[in-house]
Tab-separated table of C-alpha atoms and ligand atoms in Angstrom:
chain	number	residue	atom	x	y	z
A	674	UNK	CA	-196.776	185.847	46.483
A	675	UNK	CA	-198.045	187.578	49.619
A	676	UNK	CA	-200.164	189.935	47.521
A	677	UNK	CA	-201.666	187.028	45.573
A	678	UNK	CA	-202.631	185.331	48.860
A	679	UNK	CA	-204.298	188.524	50.008
A	680	UNK	CA	-206.398	188.767	46.845
A	681	UNK	CA	-207.370	185.111	47.062
A	682	UNK	CA	-208.474	185.663	50.653
A	683	UNK	CA	-210.513	188.705	49.627
A	684	UNK	CA	-212.302	186.829	46.898
A	685	UNK	CA	-213.035	183.930	49.254
A	686	UNK	CA	-214.482	186.284	51.873
A	687	UNK	CA	-216.836	187.886	49.362
A	688	UNK	CA	-217.600	184.831	47.230
A	689	UNK	CA	-221.386	184.796	46.962
A	690	UNK	CA	-223.963	182.852	44.988
A	691	UNK	CA	-225.591	185.040	42.369
A	692	UNK	CA	-228.451	184.210	40.010
A	693	UNK	CA	-228.071	186.350	36.884
A	694	UNK	CA	-230.753	186.978	34.265
A	695	UNK	CA	-231.973	189.647	31.831
A	696	UNK	CA	-234.662	190.295	29.235
A	697	UNK	CA	-232.487	190.843	26.144
A	698	UNK	CA	-231.528	187.190	25.938
A	699	UNK	CA	-228.667	184.992	27.014
A	700	UNK	CA	-226.573	185.922	23.971
A	701	UNK	CA	-226.546	189.679	24.671
A	702	UNK	CA	-223.146	191.311	25.181
A	703	UNK	CA	-224.146	193.191	28.338
A	704	UNK	CA	-225.081	190.074	30.324
A	705	UNK	CA	-222.020	188.136	29.121
A	706	UNK	CA	-219.723	190.971	30.248
A	707	UNK	CA	-221.500	191.030	33.631
A	708	UNK	CA	-221.175	187.250	33.975
A	709	UNK	CA	-217.457	187.402	33.188
A	710	UNK	CA	-216.757	190.248	35.635
A	711	UNK	CA	-218.850	188.848	38.518
A	712	UNK	CA	-216.934	185.586	38.177
A	713	UNK	CA	-213.670	187.466	38.029
A	714	UNK	CA	-214.693	189.198	41.288
A	715	UNK	CA	-214.793	185.719	42.829
A	716	UNK	CA	-218.521	184.991	42.836
A	717	UNK	CA	-220.310	181.800	41.932
A	718	UNK	CA	-222.588	182.986	39.138
A	719	UNK	CA	-225.442	180.950	37.724
A	720	UNK	CA	-226.926	182.591	34.674
A	721	UNK	CA	-230.404	181.663	33.397
A	722	UNK	CA	-231.722	183.995	30.705
A	723	UNK	CA	-234.302	183.964	27.908
A	724	UNK	CA	-233.271	182.306	24.645
A	725	UNK	CA	-235.010	185.107	22.726
A	726	UNK	CA	-235.411	188.860	23.074
A	727	UNK	CA	-238.081	189.489	25.761
A	728	UNK	CA	-237.882	193.248	26.294
A	729	UNK	CA	-241.122	194.871	27.366
A	730	UNK	CA	-242.774	191.643	28.454
A	731	UNK	CA	-243.157	192.988	31.982
A	732	UNK	CA	-244.070	190.396	34.574
A	733	UNK	CA	-245.760	187.979	32.200
A	734	UNK	CA	-244.915	184.456	33.279
A	735	UNK	CA	-244.582	182.315	30.185
A	736	UNK	CA	-242.913	178.903	30.117
A	737	UNK	CA	-242.245	176.701	27.047
A	738	UNK	CA	-245.306	174.971	25.673
A	739	UNK	CA	-243.200	172.401	23.888
A	740	UNK	CA	-240.780	171.384	26.613
A	741	UNK	CA	-238.711	169.205	24.313
A	742	UNK	CA	-237.829	171.770	21.661
A	743	UNK	CA	-237.721	175.381	20.548
A	744	UNK	CA	-240.491	176.254	18.097
A	745	UNK	CA	-238.528	179.176	16.655
A	746	UNK	CA	-234.937	180.415	16.533
A	747	UNK	CA	-233.387	182.139	19.534
A	748	UNK	CA	-231.943	185.659	19.440
A	749	UNK	CA	-229.061	185.888	16.906
A	750	UNK	CA	-229.966	182.293	15.898
A	751	UNK	CA	-227.850	181.219	18.839
A	752	UNK	CA	-229.942	178.063	19.393
A	753	UNK	CA	-232.389	177.325	16.638
A	754	UNK	CA	-235.813	175.821	16.055
A	755	UNK	CA	-235.741	172.180	17.145
A	756	UNK	CA	-233.071	172.645	19.846
A	757	UNK	CA	-234.115	171.756	23.427
A	758	UNK	CA	-236.325	174.314	25.188
A	759	UNK	CA	-233.578	174.855	27.765
A	760	UNK	CA	-229.941	173.981	28.156
A	761	UNK	CA	-226.506	175.344	28.900
A	762	UNK	CA	-223.370	176.310	27.024
A	763	UNK	CA	-221.415	173.220	25.993
A	764	UNK	CA	-218.308	174.524	27.737
A	765	UNK	CA	-219.962	176.209	30.738
A	766	UNK	CA	-222.538	174.519	32.992
A	767	UNK	CA	-223.235	177.882	34.682
A	768	UNK	CA	-224.670	179.586	31.578
A	769	UNK	CA	-228.247	178.540	30.819
A	770	UNK	CA	-230.940	179.580	28.383
A	771	UNK	CA	-234.659	178.977	28.870
A	772	UNK	CA	-237.518	179.497	26.450
A	773	UNK	CA	-239.556	181.693	28.769
A	774	UNK	CA	-240.089	185.249	29.906
A	775	UNK	CA	-237.595	186.955	32.237
A	776	UNK	CA	-239.681	186.249	35.364
A	777	UNK	CA	-240.017	182.611	34.334
A	778	UNK	CA	-236.225	182.413	33.805
A	779	UNK	CA	-235.601	183.541	37.387
A	780	UNK	CA	-238.108	180.961	38.656
A	781	UNK	CA	-236.595	178.243	36.425
A	782	UNK	CA	-233.206	179.095	37.894
A	783	UNK	CA	-234.460	178.943	41.482
A	784	UNK	CA	-236.729	175.925	41.096
A	785	UNK	CA	-234.964	173.700	38.555
A	786	UNK	CA	-231.414	174.666	37.622
A	787	UNK	CA	-230.136	175.364	41.135
A	788	UNK	CA	-231.777	172.421	42.966
A	789	UNK	CA	-230.998	169.981	40.168
A	790	UNK	CA	-227.539	171.054	39.055
A	791	UNK	CA	-226.064	173.179	41.839
A	792	UNK	CA	-226.906	171.198	45.016
A	793	UNK	CA	-229.654	173.732	45.766
A	794	UNK	CA	-227.124	176.351	46.933
A	795	UNK	CA	-228.609	179.364	48.701
A	796	UNK	CA	-228.760	182.333	46.380
A	797	UNK	CA	-227.447	185.511	48.035
A	798	UNK	CA	-228.547	187.919	45.320
A	799	UNK	CA	-230.646	187.930	42.159
A	800	UNK	CA	-229.175	190.259	39.522
A	801	UNK	CA	-230.847	191.260	36.266
A	802	UNK	CA	-229.218	192.971	33.313
A	803	UNK	CA	-227.557	195.190	32.487
A	804	UNK	CA	-230.507	195.843	30.242
A	805	UNK	CA	-229.908	197.278	26.779
A	806	UNK	CA	-231.650	200.604	27.384
A	807	UNK	CA	-232.572	202.445	30.568
A	808	UNK	CA	-235.496	201.573	32.848
A	809	UNK	CA	-236.372	204.723	34.752
A	810	UNK	CA	-239.621	205.753	36.417
A	811	UNK	CA	-242.937	204.104	37.259
A	812	UNK	CA	-243.961	203.206	33.692
A	813	UNK	CA	-240.870	201.104	33.003
A	814	UNK	CA	-241.053	199.661	36.510
A	815	UNK	CA	-244.091	197.679	35.375
A	816	UNK	CA	-243.327	197.378	31.647
A	817	UNK	CA	-239.731	196.170	31.711
A	818	UNK	CA	-238.868	192.490	31.731
A	819	UNK	CA	-235.667	193.320	33.619
A	820	UNK	CA	-237.584	195.102	36.378
A	821	UNK	CA	-240.302	192.449	36.559
A	822	UNK	CA	-237.801	189.608	36.826
A	823	UNK	CA	-236.147	191.569	39.639
A	824	UNK	CA	-239.537	191.933	41.340
A	825	UNK	CA	-240.077	188.191	41.011
A	826	UNK	CA	-236.826	187.666	42.914
A	827	UNK	CA	-238.048	190.071	45.606
A	828	UNK	CA	-241.489	188.400	45.732
A	829	UNK	CA	-239.695	185.105	46.292
A	830	UNK	CA	-237.825	186.615	49.247
A	831	UNK	CA	-234.460	187.202	47.589
A	832	UNK	CA	-232.539	190.462	47.564
A	833	UNK	CA	-232.576	191.572	43.919
A	834	UNK	CA	-231.072	194.323	41.793
A	835	UNK	CA	-232.010	195.481	38.284
A	836	UNK	CA	-229.281	197.092	36.165
A	837	UNK	CA	-229.919	198.999	32.955
A	838	UNK	CA	-227.453	200.645	30.598
A	839	UNK	CA	-227.969	203.462	28.116
A	840	UNK	CA	-226.359	201.354	25.363
A	841	UNK	CA	-229.496	200.133	23.641
A	842	UNK	CA	-227.905	198.467	20.621
A	843	UNK	CA	-228.849	194.817	20.743
A	844	UNK	CA	-225.504	193.156	20.181
A	845	UNK	CA	-224.419	189.515	19.993
A	846	UNK	CA	-221.663	188.685	22.460
A	847	UNK	CA	-219.699	186.706	19.876
A	848	UNK	CA	-219.406	189.922	17.808
A	849	UNK	CA	-219.029	192.458	20.567
A	850	UNK	CA	-217.580	190.990	23.774
A	851	UNK	CA	-213.995	192.202	24.162
A	852	UNK	CA	-211.754	193.777	26.772
A	853	UNK	CA	-211.831	197.289	25.331
A	854	UNK	CA	-212.192	199.579	28.382
A	855	UNK	CA	-214.348	202.015	26.338
A	856	UNK	CA	-216.835	199.325	25.274
A	857	UNK	CA	-220.065	200.352	27.077
A	858	UNK	CA	-220.812	196.707	27.985
A	859	UNK	CA	-217.509	196.531	29.893
A	860	UNK	CA	-218.134	199.788	31.745
A	861	UNK	CA	-221.686	198.659	32.623
A	862	UNK	CA	-220.285	195.392	33.983
A	863	UNK	CA	-217.769	197.286	36.136
A	864	UNK	CA	-220.564	199.463	37.525
A	865	UNK	CA	-222.584	196.331	38.276
A	866	UNK	CA	-219.717	194.688	40.152
A	867	UNK	CA	-219.132	197.914	42.137
A	868	UNK	CA	-222.738	197.927	43.371
A	869	UNK	CA	-222.850	194.191	44.092
A	870	UNK	CA	-219.553	194.190	45.986
A	871	UNK	CA	-220.501	197.317	47.942
A	872	UNK	CA	-223.685	195.513	49.079
A	873	UNK	CA	-221.831	192.338	50.047
A	874	UNK	CA	-219.208	194.326	51.907
A	875	UNK	CA	-221.927	196.187	53.825
A	876	UNK	CA	-223.734	192.914	54.546
A	877	UNK	CA	-220.996	191.705	56.873
A	878	UNK	CA	-222.394	188.908	59.056
A	879	UNK	CA	-226.050	189.715	58.313
A	880	UNK	CA	-227.945	186.916	56.619
A	881	UNK	CA	-229.481	189.222	53.999
A	882	UNK	CA	-227.901	191.825	51.786
A	883	UNK	CA	-231.125	193.906	51.499
A	884	UNK	CA	-234.235	194.055	53.708
A	885	UNK	CA	-237.049	191.590	52.914
A	886	UNK	CA	-239.372	192.910	50.195
A	887	UNK	CA	-236.864	195.489	48.947
A	888	UNK	CA	-234.952	195.687	45.670
A	889	UNK	CA	-232.764	198.165	43.808
A	890	UNK	CA	-233.078	199.757	40.404
A	891	UNK	CA	-229.771	200.932	38.906
A	892	UNK	CA	-229.553	202.968	35.683
A	893	UNK	CA	-226.219	203.692	34.016
A	894	UNK	CA	-225.772	206.694	31.668
A	895	UNK	CA	-224.136	206.715	28.244
A	896	UNK	CA	-220.565	205.584	28.752
A	897	UNK	CA	-217.405	204.907	26.760
A	898	UNK	CA	-217.911	205.141	23.000
A	899	UNK	CA	-221.555	206.180	23.537
A	900	UNK	CA	-220.619	209.116	25.738
A	901	UNK	CA	-220.250	212.664	24.447
A	902	UNK	CA	-217.999	213.654	27.350
A	903	UNK	CA	-215.731	210.676	28.036
A	904	UNK	CA	-217.843	209.160	30.761
A	905	UNK	CA	-216.026	205.974	31.765
A	906	UNK	CA	-216.680	205.683	35.498
A	907	UNK	CA	-220.019	207.297	36.413
A	908	UNK	CA	-220.529	208.328	40.021
A	909	UNK	CA	-223.472	206.805	41.883
A	910	UNK	CA	-226.382	209.048	42.918
A	911	UNK	CA	-229.128	207.879	45.255
A	912	UNK	CA	-232.504	208.491	43.653
A	913	UNK	CA	-236.207	207.725	43.704
A	914	UNK	CA	-238.417	206.126	41.036
A	915	UNK	CA	-241.020	208.880	40.860
A	916	UNK	CA	-240.357	212.534	40.144
A	917	UNK	CA	-239.441	215.030	37.451
A	918	UNK	CA	-238.939	213.720	33.904
A	919	UNK	CA	-240.846	210.457	34.606
A	920	UNK	CA	-242.913	209.734	31.536
A	921	UNK	CA	-245.733	207.573	30.281
A	922	UNK	CA	-247.308	206.984	26.869
A	923	UNK	CA	-250.106	208.656	24.983
A	924	UNK	CA	-251.445	208.222	21.465
A	925	UNK	CA	-251.656	210.944	18.855
A	926	UNK	CA	-254.011	210.539	15.919
A	927	UNK	CA	-252.759	212.100	12.685
A	928	UNK	CA	-255.783	213.535	10.844
A	929	UNK	CA	-253.903	213.676	7.526
A	930	UNK	CA	-252.486	210.154	7.434
A	931	UNK	CA	-255.142	208.429	9.542
A	932	UNK	CA	-252.359	206.730	11.512
A	933	UNK	CA	-251.678	206.835	15.220
A	934	UNK	CA	-248.297	207.250	16.879
A	935	UNK	CA	-246.947	207.202	20.412
A	936	UNK	CA	-246.081	210.385	22.247
A	937	UNK	CA	-244.360	210.387	25.630
A	938	UNK	CA	-245.907	212.709	28.177
A	939	UNK	CA	-244.955	213.829	31.674
A	940	UNK	CA	-248.083	213.904	33.867
A	941	UNK	CA	-247.971	215.315	37.399
A	942	UNK	CA	-249.179	211.950	38.747
A	943	UNK	CA	-245.710	210.516	38.141
A	944	UNK	CA	-244.092	213.175	40.319
A	945	UNK	CA	-246.101	212.336	43.456
A	946	UNK	CA	-244.186	211.466	46.582
A	947	UNK	CA	-246.184	209.337	48.982
A	948	UNK	CA	-243.286	207.206	50.141
A	949	UNK	CA	-239.603	207.657	50.778
A	950	UNK	CA	-237.377	210.738	50.771
A	951	UNK	CA	-239.078	213.399	48.640
A	952	UNK	CA	-235.873	215.444	48.406
A	953	UNK	CA	-234.131	212.791	46.297
A	954	UNK	CA	-233.848	213.442	42.545
A	955	UNK	CA	-235.815	211.093	40.299
A	956	UNK	CA	-233.844	208.500	38.378
A	957	UNK	CA	-235.261	209.950	35.134
A	958	UNK	CA	-233.900	213.395	36.037
A	959	UNK	CA	-230.456	211.954	36.750
A	960	UNK	CA	-230.301	210.132	33.402
A	961	UNK	CA	-231.626	213.183	31.525
A	962	UNK	CA	-229.877	216.060	33.212
A	963	UNK	CA	-226.909	214.917	35.320
A	964	UNK	CA	-223.549	214.326	33.711
A	965	UNK	CA	-221.921	210.908	33.996
A	966	UNK	CA	-224.076	209.724	36.907
A	967	UNK	CA	-225.664	206.369	37.684
A	968	UNK	CA	-229.006	206.463	39.511
A	969	UNK	CA	-229.740	203.937	42.270
A	970	UNK	CA	-233.268	203.729	43.686
A	971	UNK	CA	-234.591	201.450	46.411
A	972	UNK	CA	-238.087	200.072	45.882
A	973	UNK	CA	-240.420	197.953	47.957
A	974	UNK	CA	-243.033	195.453	46.802
A	975	UNK	CA	-245.525	196.621	49.443
A	976	UNK	CA	-247.769	198.322	46.880
A	977	UNK	CA	-250.552	199.217	49.322
A	978	UNK	CA	-251.379	202.892	49.632
A	979	UNK	CA	-249.852	204.417	52.753
A	980	UNK	CA	-251.949	204.773	55.915
A	981	UNK	CA	-253.088	208.371	55.321
A	982	UNK	CA	-254.229	207.538	51.780
A	983	UNK	CA	-255.742	204.234	52.833
A	984	UNK	CA	-257.836	205.963	55.506
A	985	UNK	CA	-258.892	208.664	53.061
A	986	UNK	CA	-260.029	206.042	50.547
A	987	UNK	CA	-261.703	203.967	53.233
A	988	UNK	CA	-263.833	207.039	54.035
A	989	UNK	CA	-264.836	207.200	50.369
A	990	UNK	CA	-265.829	203.523	50.393
A	991	UNK	CA	-267.791	203.639	53.639
A	992	UNK	CA	-270.422	202.258	54.228
A	993	UNK	CA	-269.729	199.900	51.294
A	994	UNK	CA	-266.738	198.526	53.218
A	995	UNK	CA	-266.417	198.231	56.945
B	149	NAG	C1	-234.065	174.181	47.881
B	149	NAG	O1	-233.902	175.054	49.005
B	149	NAG	C2	-235.035	175.819	49.324
B	149	NAG	C3	-234.707	176.730	50.502
B	149	NAG	O2	-233.488	177.328	50.357
B	149	NAG	C4	-236.197	174.927	49.657
B	149	NAG	O3	-237.351	175.709	49.907
B	149	NAG	C5	-236.465	173.994	48.498
B	149	NAG	O4	-237.472	173.055	48.856
B	149	NAG	C6	-235.197	173.219	48.117
B	149	NAG	N1	-235.481	172.470	46.903
B	149	NAG	C7	-235.101	171.222	46.728
B	149	NAG	C8	-235.495	170.593	45.452
B	149	NAG	O5	-234.458	170.619	47.572
B	150	NAG	C1	-224.871	196.941	17.065
B	150	NAG	O1	-224.819	195.523	17.161
B	150	NAG	C2	-224.503	194.875	15.940
B	150	NAG	C3	-224.708	193.368	16.151
B	150	NAG	O2	-223.898	192.825	17.152
B	150	NAG	C4	-223.087	195.281	15.548
B	150	NAG	O3	-222.732	194.630	14.355
B	150	NAG	C5	-223.060	196.800	15.356
B	150	NAG	O4	-221.740	197.218	15.078
B	150	NAG	C6	-223.541	197.517	16.605
B	150	NAG	N1	-223.681	198.937	16.349
B	150	NAG	C7	-223.243	199.872	17.193
B	150	NAG	C8	-223.538	201.284	16.799
B	150	NAG	O5	-222.666	199.612	18.219
B	151	NAG	C1	-212.198	212.356	25.207
B	151	NAG	O1	-210.970	211.677	25.311
B	151	NAG	C2	-210.211	211.654	24.118
B	151	NAG	C3	-209.016	210.773	24.298
B	151	NAG	O2	-208.541	210.812	25.621
B	151	NAG	C4	-209.860	213.084	23.726
B	151	NAG	O3	-209.162	213.092	22.501
B	151	NAG	C5	-211.143	213.905	23.575
B	151	NAG	O4	-210.858	215.256	23.327
B	151	NAG	C6	-212.005	213.811	24.839
B	151	NAG	N1	-213.299	214.450	24.570
B	151	NAG	C7	-213.896	215.260	25.437
B	151	NAG	C8	-215.226	215.826	25.005
B	151	NAG	O5	-213.434	215.529	26.524
B	152	NAG	C1	-249.196	213.354	9.593
B	152	NAG	O1	-249.200	212.622	8.406
B	152	NAG	C2	-248.784	213.363	7.268
B	152	NAG	C3	-249.042	212.501	6.006
B	152	NAG	O2	-248.448	211.223	6.135
B	152	NAG	C4	-247.322	213.735	7.460
B	152	NAG	O3	-246.887	214.479	6.335
B	152	NAG	C5	-247.197	214.566	8.719
B	152	NAG	O4	-245.824	214.859	8.969
B	152	NAG	C6	-247.790	213.847	9.918
B	152	NAG	N1	-247.805	214.746	11.068
B	152	NAG	C7	-247.225	214.460	12.215
B	152	NAG	C8	-247.349	215.484	13.300
B	152	NAG	O5	-246.636	213.390	12.399
């Protein structure tokens, strides 16, 4: 009885309001496992996620053209053509879908769902993911819907964290959500709760959990059944976005077939270190080379070149600019 009271007290102390979204859609197993475990940790979770798969849409802000109905089926046909353009689970008012891009889902949560249905509660943290597939390095920072929706949270002044898992199989929660401790979605959700609760614990009496304009990017390695070496509880390694193993895309033309295909390349430009701690390993390196380790990078949305570079460029633009 005493122990139960203690746990209740703990969960009350750390009960926070979390807006949860992703880019793989509201029916994806990873986000449903995260929703379940954040709630179990005592938080008030409001989930607003795309009705369809929106991976790779970056920061595009698209809202439904037909506000009354879906013009095509949602992911896994969970909501179909003709259904309303947004709504919630019949048995859970906290789980919403929206026919928009990930960034638009976060905005719809902040500007419609929360004011209209949740007494406009103050959101303590915006969480995205865990994505199905990793998002490491500068290229995915701008390409990923998960990352861009996280940036939208940061632009709006909220602390925000992007989570990505190495389990890239797009699975429907009604087929795959279980309590198997080796299910990668369950391990990803546990990692997510560890990071979120660490932040809230560190927050103490401060009004914000992260500095203004700052977000986190968290990438989880292959775990559970996906892991070759029984990785079930990866350790957390502090990292940076840029650095070794960061890639971008190129195109190779095949003279024989006349087709083009994509080839990933590793230019030196993605290893530059103009900001932050240059001794930190890149998140790409951690996911490629480290065993059973989750990379956590802090990013800022102050994209201006630093002062040294700015002055150098200003010299190049003078007398055009003054
Ligand atoms: C909800 O709260 C935010 C500040 O937390 C405020 O800017 C916004 O106007 C409020 N919206 C409504 C509809 O009351
Ligand atoms: C991938 O997801 C599908 C759909 O949910 C599921 O049937 C299949 O077993 C999964 N495959 C793997 C390798 O996990
Ligand atoms: C992983 O764990 C299982 C069951 O505990 C064991 O049978 C297997 O040998 C382990 N594999 C490795 C690579 O350690
Ligand atoms: C180029 O296309 C040919 C013909 O389709 C194919 O046999 C070959 O493997 C391709 N080469 C590469 C490098 O993809």
